[in-house]
Structure formats: C-alpha cells, structure tokens
mmCIF file of C-alpha atoms in Angstrom:
data_model
loop_
_atom_site.group_PDB
_atom_site.id
_atom_site.type_symbol
_atom_site.label_atom_id
_atom_site.label_comp_id
_atom_site.label_asym_id
_atom_site.label_seq_id
_atom_site.Cartn_x
_atom_site.Cartn_y
_atom_site.Cartn_z
ATOM 1 C CA MET P 243 121.310 109.692 104.014
ATOM 2 C CA GLN P 244 122.964 106.186 104.306
ATOM 3 C CA THR P 245 122.512 104.093 107.483
ATOM 4 C CA SER P 246 124.746 101.375 108.447
ATOM 5 C CA PRO P 247 123.517 98.287 109.804
ATOM 6 C CA ASP P 248 124.763 99.159 113.528
ATOM 7 C CA GLU P 249 123.623 102.735 113.437
ATOM 8 C CA THR P 250 121.469 103.408 116.727
ATOM 9 C CA TRP P 251 119.811 106.305 117.990
ATOM 10 C CA ALA P 252 119.703 108.393 121.224
ATOM 11 C CA THR P 253 117.809 106.386 124.119
ATOM 12 C CA PHE P 254 115.302 109.175 124.236
ATOM 13 C CA VAL P 255 114.348 109.172 120.739
ATOM 14 C CA GLN P 256 113.476 105.368 120.840
ATOM 15 C CA ASP P 257 111.521 106.231 123.955
ATOM 16 C CA ILE P 258 109.613 108.816 122.261
ATOM 17 C CA GLU P 259 108.824 106.426 118.975
ATOM 18 C CA ALA P 260 107.733 103.404 121.497
ATOM 19 C CA GLU P 261 105.187 105.882 122.822
ATOM 20 C CA LEU P 262 103.856 107.038 119.530
ATOM 21 C CA ASP P 263 103.408 103.332 118.649
ATOM 22 C CA ALA P 264 101.699 102.792 121.990
ATOM 23 C CA HIS P 265 99.361 105.838 121.337
ATOM 24 C CA ARG P 266 98.582 104.488 117.512
ATOM 25 C CA ASP P 267 98.203 101.008 118.623
ATOM 26 C CA ARG P 268 95.167 102.430 121.309
ATOM 27 C CA ALA P 269 93.987 104.835 118.718
ATOM 28 C CA PHE P 270 93.207 102.414 116.043
ATOM 29 C CA SER P 271 92.758 99.437 117.951
ATOM 30 C CA ASP P 272 89.252 98.530 116.151
ATOM 31 C CA ALA P 273 90.737 98.838 112.577
ATOM 32 C CA SER P 274 93.482 96.973 110.702
ATOM 33 C CA GLN P 275 94.618 99.979 109.284
ATOM 34 C CA ALA P 276 94.710 103.712 109.964
ATOM 35 C CA PHE P 277 92.531 104.964 106.767
ATOM 36 C CA ALA P 278 90.388 101.708 106.361
ATOM 37 C CA ALA P 279 87.394 100.884 108.181
ATOM 38 C CA THR P 280 87.564 97.328 109.242
ATOM 39 C CA GLU P 281 84.519 96.026 107.080
ATOM 40 C CA ALA P 282 86.619 97.379 103.850
ATOM 41 C CA ALA P 283 90.060 95.568 105.272
ATOM 42 C CA ARG P 284 89.928 92.230 103.506
ATOM 43 C CA GLN P 285 89.191 93.741 99.997
ATOM 44 C CA PRO P 286 90.716 96.027 97.428
ATOM 45 C CA TRP P 287 89.433 99.823 97.733
ATOM 46 C CA SER P 288 86.756 101.018 95.704
ATOM 47 C CA ARG P 289 87.699 103.846 92.870
ATOM 48 C CA ALA P 290 86.000 106.529 95.330
ATOM 49 C CA ARG P 291 87.910 105.421 98.475
ATOM 50 C CA VAL P 292 91.376 105.472 96.271
ATOM 51 C CA ILE P 293 90.701 108.981 94.845
ATOM 52 C CA GLU P 294 89.880 110.198 98.504
ATOM 53 C CA TRP P 295 92.985 108.849 100.205
ATOM 54 C CA LEU P 296 94.942 109.619 96.972
ATOM 55 C CA SER P 297 93.722 113.350 97.297
ATOM 56 C CA PHE P 298 94.520 113.326 100.771
ATOM 57 C CA GLN P 299 97.858 112.477 100.329
ATOM 58 C CA THR P 300 98.601 114.345 97.333
ATOM 59 C CA TYR P 301 97.536 117.440 99.422
ATOM 60 C CA TYR P 302 100.027 116.383 102.471
ATOM 61 C CA GLU P 303 103.113 115.937 99.986
ATOM 62 C CA TYR P 304 102.179 119.490 98.638
ATOM 63 C CA GLN P 305 102.099 120.970 101.706
ATOM 64 C CA ALA P 306 105.020 119.342 103.093
ATOM 65 C CA ILE P 307 106.731 121.154 100.095
ATOM 66 C CA LEU P 308 105.753 124.475 101.383
ATOM 67 C CA PHE P 309 106.108 123.960 105.336
ATOM 68 C CA ILE P 310 109.686 122.533 105.048
ATOM 69 C CA SER P 311 110.515 125.419 102.545
ATOM 70 C CA LYS P 312 109.271 127.908 105.023
ATOM 71 C CA TRP P 313 111.440 126.200 107.787
ATOM 72 C CA LEU P 314 114.564 126.269 105.626
ATOM 73 C CA GLN P 315 114.575 130.228 106.445
ATOM 74 C CA SER P 316 115.262 129.787 109.767
ATOM 75 C CA THR P 317 117.442 126.395 110.005
ATOM 76 C CA PRO P 318 120.855 127.416 111.402
ATOM 77 C CA GLU P 319 122.124 123.642 111.896
ATOM 78 C CA THR P 320 123.855 123.198 108.575
ATOM 79 C CA ASP P 321 123.517 119.776 108.484
ATOM 80 C CA ALA P 322 119.693 119.706 109.130
ATOM 81 C CA LEU P 323 119.547 122.511 106.277
ATOM 82 C CA VAL P 324 121.282 120.073 103.661
ATOM 83 C CA LEU P 325 119.083 117.021 104.644
ATOM 84 C CA LEU P 326 115.678 119.348 104.571
ATOM 85 C CA CYS P 327 116.953 120.405 101.162
ATOM 86 C CA GLN P 328 117.077 116.517 99.937
ATOM 87 C CA GLN P 329 113.641 116.096 101.734
ATOM 88 C CA ILE P 330 111.943 118.652 99.810
ATOM 89 C CA GLU P 331 112.966 117.373 96.469
ATOM 90 C CA ASP P 332 111.641 114.118 97.824
ATOM 91 C CA GLU P 333 108.267 115.609 98.703
ATOM 92 C CA GLY P 334 108.312 117.418 95.312
ATOM 93 C CA ASN P 335 108.638 114.094 93.593
ATOM 94 C CA HIS P 336 105.839 112.627 95.599
ATOM 95 C CA PHE P 337 103.738 115.105 94.793
ATOM 96 C CA ASN P 338 104.000 114.967 91.092
ATOM 97 C CA TRP P 339 103.798 111.129 90.998
ATOM 98 C CA LEU P 340 100.774 111.110 92.918
ATOM 99 C CA ASN P 341 99.317 114.187 91.342
ATOM 100 C CA GLN P 342 99.437 112.069 88.108
ATOM 101 C CA HIS P 343 97.474 109.291 89.424
ATOM 102 C CA LEU P 344 94.990 111.408 90.681
ATOM 103 C CA GLU P 345 94.227 113.019 87.490
ATOM 104 C CA GLN P 346 94.404 110.055 85.608
ATOM 105 C CA LEU P 347 91.480 108.783 87.928
ATOM 106 C CA GLY P 348 89.979 111.863 86.565
ATOM 107 C CA ALA P 349 90.158 113.867 89.882
ATOM 108 C CA ARG P 350 91.847 117.361 90.799
ATOM 109 C CA LEU P 351 93.577 118.224 93.816
ATOM 110 C CA SER P 352 92.009 121.514 93.173
ATOM 111 C CA GLU P 353 88.721 120.468 93.660
ATOM 112 C CA TRP P 354 89.072 118.511 96.909
ATOM 113 C CA THR P 355 88.777 120.060 100.317
ATOM 114 C CA PRO P 356 90.586 118.873 103.320
ATOM 115 C CA LEU P 357 88.564 118.217 106.641
ATOM 116 C CA PRO P 358 89.087 121.122 109.167
ATOM 117 C CA GLU P 359 91.211 118.505 111.620
ATOM 118 C CA ILE P 360 93.597 117.797 108.504
ATOM 119 C CA VAL P 361 94.252 121.406 108.235
ATOM 120 C CA ASP P 362 94.682 121.920 111.850
ATOM 121 C CA TRP P 363 97.516 119.183 111.839
ATOM 122 C CA VAL P 364 99.199 119.671 108.492
ATOM 123 C CA GLU P 365 98.865 123.459 107.860
ATOM 124 C CA SER P 366 98.486 125.138 111.196
ATOM 125 C CA PHE P 367 100.259 123.161 113.403
ATOM 126 C CA TYR P 368 103.340 121.950 110.967
ATOM 127 C CA GLY P 369 103.479 125.600 109.713
ATOM 128 C CA SER P 370 103.923 127.197 113.144
ATOM 129 C CA LEU P 371 106.665 125.204 114.584
ATOM 130 C CA PRO P 372 109.248 127.421 115.976
ATOM 131 C CA ASP P 373 112.708 125.735 115.463
ATOM 132 C CA THR P 374 114.407 122.496 114.202
ATOM 133 C CA ILE P 375 113.934 120.589 117.310
ATOM 134 C CA ALA P 376 110.510 121.271 117.351
ATOM 135 C CA ARG P 377 110.092 120.488 113.657
ATOM 136 C CA LEU P 378 111.917 117.357 113.161
ATOM 137 C CA ALA P 379 110.440 115.857 116.494
ATOM 138 C CA ALA P 380 107.071 116.875 114.891
ATOM 139 C CA HIS P 381 106.916 115.988 111.365
ATOM 140 C CA ASN P 382 109.983 113.715 110.745
ATOM 141 C CA LEU P 383 109.999 111.362 113.910
ATOM 142 C CA ALA P 384 106.227 111.549 114.514
ATOM 143 C CA GLY P 385 104.603 112.244 111.220
ATOM 144 C CA GLU P 386 106.949 110.219 109.050
ATOM 145 C CA SER P 387 106.845 106.910 111.323
ATOM 146 C CA GLY P 388 103.218 107.591 111.095
ATOM 147 C CA ALA P 389 103.329 107.697 107.434
ATOM 148 C CA CYS P 390 105.673 104.732 106.988
ATOM 149 C CA ARG P 391 103.143 102.726 109.254
ATOM 150 C CA SER P 392 100.097 103.820 107.350
ATOM 151 C CA PHE P 393 101.581 103.166 103.856
ATOM 152 C CA SER P 394 102.714 99.663 104.730
ATOM 153 C CA SER P 395 99.316 98.558 105.793
ATOM 154 C CA ILE P 396 97.386 100.547 103.092
ATOM 155 C CA VAL P 397 99.568 99.664 100.016
ATOM 156 C CA PRO P 398 97.906 95.830 99.529
ATOM 157 C CA PHE P 399 94.759 97.649 98.714
ATOM 158 C CA LEU P 400 95.322 100.220 96.120
ATOM 159 C CA PRO P 401 95.089 99.452 92.403
ATOM 160 C CA ASP P 402 98.639 97.998 91.440
ATOM 161 C CA ASP P 403 100.004 101.035 89.240
ATOM 162 C CA LEU P 404 99.489 102.952 92.250
ATOM 163 C CA GLN P 405 101.145 100.222 94.652
ATOM 164 C CA LYS P 406 104.303 100.218 92.496
ATOM 165 C CA THR P 407 104.257 103.935 93.067
ATOM 166 C CA MET P 408 103.900 103.941 96.951
ATOM 167 C CA ARG P 409 106.499 101.459 97.019
ATOM 168 C CA ARG P 410 108.976 103.730 95.172
ATOM 169 C CA ILE P 411 107.899 106.430 97.819
ATOM 170 C CA MET P 412 108.198 104.294 101.093
ATOM 171 C CA PRO P 413 112.018 104.218 101.195
ATOM 172 C CA ASP P 414 112.157 108.170 100.919
ATOM 173 C CA GLU P 415 109.504 108.226 104.239
ATOM 174 C CA GLN P 416 112.200 105.974 106.060
ATOM 175 C CA PHE P 417 114.849 108.709 105.007
ATOM 176 C CA HIS P 418 112.931 111.159 106.223
ATOM 177 C CA LEU P 419 112.322 109.247 109.417
ATOM 178 C CA ARG P 420 115.911 108.899 109.908
ATOM 179 C CA LEU P 421 116.797 112.539 109.411
ATOM 180 C CA GLY P 422 114.400 113.350 112.334
ATOM 181 C CA ARG P 423 116.282 110.276 114.522
ATOM 182 C CA ARG P 424 119.597 111.833 113.765
ATOM 183 C CA ILE P 425 119.395 115.488 114.081
ATOM 184 C CA LEU P 426 117.310 115.176 117.347
ATOM 185 C CA SER P 427 119.588 112.836 118.666
ATOM 186 C CA LYS P 428 122.644 115.244 117.787
ATOM 187 C CA TYR P 429 121.026 118.145 118.809
ATOM 188 C CA CYS P 430 118.735 117.155 121.855
ATOM 189 C CA THR P 431 121.607 117.750 124.439
ATOM 190 C CA THR P 432 119.635 118.843 127.369
ATOM 191 C CA ASP P 433 116.553 117.609 129.444
ATOM 192 C CA GLU P 434 114.765 120.407 128.490
ATOM 193 C CA GLN P 435 115.379 119.847 124.623
ATOM 194 C CA ARG P 436 114.318 116.494 125.109
ATOM 195 C CA ASP P 437 111.261 117.197 126.751
ATOM 196 C CA ARG P 438 110.557 119.605 124.135
ATOM 197 C CA ALA P 439 111.048 116.907 121.443
ATOM 198 C CA ARG P 440 108.773 114.559 123.153
ATOM 199 C CA HIS P 441 106.000 117.272 123.547
ATOM 200 C CA TYR P 442 105.867 118.254 119.997
ATOM 201 C CA ALA P 443 105.844 114.440 118.809
ATOM 202 C CA LEU P 444 103.241 113.504 120.970
ATOM 203 C CA GLU P 445 101.093 116.484 119.982
ATOM 204 C CA VAL P 446 101.245 115.280 116.490
ATOM 205 C CA ALA P 447 100.246 112.008 117.835
ATOM 206 C CA GLU P 448 96.967 113.760 119.250
ATOM 207 C CA LEU P 449 96.323 116.215 115.845
ATOM 208 C CA GLU P 450 97.141 113.049 113.576
ATOM 209 C CA THR P 451 94.510 110.474 115.515
ATOM 210 C CA ARG P 452 91.651 113.332 115.396
ATOM 211 C CA ALA P 453 92.331 113.959 111.737
ATOM 212 C CA ILE P 454 92.557 110.191 110.536
ATOM 213 C CA GLN P 455 88.992 109.398 112.695
ATOM 214 C CA ALA P 456 87.407 112.343 111.096
ATOM 215 C CA PHE P 457 88.809 111.138 107.573
ATOM 216 C CA ASN P 458 87.835 107.449 108.566
ATOM 217 C CA ARG P 459 84.198 108.609 108.982
ATOM 218 C CA LYS P 460 84.199 110.418 105.911
ATOM 219 C CA LEU P 461 85.475 107.424 103.988
ATOM 220 C CA ALA P 462 82.728 105.410 105.590
ATOM 221 C CA THR P 463 80.099 107.450 103.765
ATOM 222 C CA LEU P 464 81.682 106.522 100.605
ATOM 223 C CA GLU P 465 80.706 102.762 100.735
ATOM 224 C CA ASN P 466 77.233 103.547 101.336
#
C-alpha cells in the first residue's frame, strides 16, 4: 500500500496513537528499549538473549499468520480483506526469515515455550477479536505501532546478519500500521465505532505491557 506524502489519518486515529505512545512512555520509562534491561542497553546482546528474543519474534510472526487467516473468514469489507491477504504473505516471509536465523543459532521454535502473559496477548486476545474494527485497532494500530517502536530500538544490539533481516522487515510493519490507520479512518464513522477502536487499542497496550515486563524479567535471568 503506497502512502502519498500528504496522506493523513482521521483525527481520532491520531489521538489513539498519541495515547498509545504516552502509555508506552510511562510503562517503559526505566528502560531505553522495550525488550532490554537498562544495564544491557549499551552493549550487544548475548547469544542467549538474542535466541530468546528471536524465539519470541518468530513465534509472534507464526501466530500472526494463524489469527489473521482466521479473521479472513469473517471480513466483509473487501478492501480490508485484500490488504490482510497481503499482510499474511508478509507475516509468512517474516516467520521464514526469522526461523532460519533461529535455527542457524542452534535453536528451534518447537522447543521454546511462551510466557502465559505472551499467550494471553498474542494468542487469546488477538484470536478472539470479533470484527474488523476491533482487529485492526488492536493488532494493526496498537500491535504494529508497538512493533515499529520496539524494532527501531532493538536492531542496533542484534548480530549484523539479523540486523539486515530486521531492516528488511521494518517497512512491512509500517505498511501494516498504515493499513490499520486507513481502514479505521474509513469504517469508524460513528462515535460508538471510534470508542470501540480506542477500547481495543488501549486493551492491547495493557496486555502488551504485562507481556513485555514479564519477558524483560526472563531476559534479566539470562544475564546472571
């Protein structure tokens, strides 16, 4: 999806994004990056930390394939349907690329167990969203904006070959975010719909925060 330089989104979408940014600023004020403890922020990550983060990210891309595929069965908005099909292709590529890195490091996704807080966020919540407004507000607006923010801070601490792959992935994440902005701007035409979009986006912010805080605690144990 191409975006012209002067393309803008509905004011309510911009307001939700501002709330998400403020929430994340408060939640992670003691760490310079979402998945890195402060004391590790100025040096390359250890192999154990890279494997743990890469396992999470590979898992997330795989789960995104599954829950977006499920959404397609009940997406009556044909423009959203086509764009989500494009997104699934992206998620499939991301999963494949990251899984190759994971296996090159001698790890397997099948041997990694996500924390309960991550399952609540990525599998249970995203998998149960009822309609296009809820789904795109939760995942494409809130989830993908979080991914864009997280990736930009994490990339410098990864191995060089993985950095190249992440920089290949990041434009796709921006596309997924724009997809959410565009569809919500088009289909949220009433106050009730705009309020629902805000509700689902901010609910993700809470689930995401709990998951990342739990994951940070796990990462900290790898450095000891």
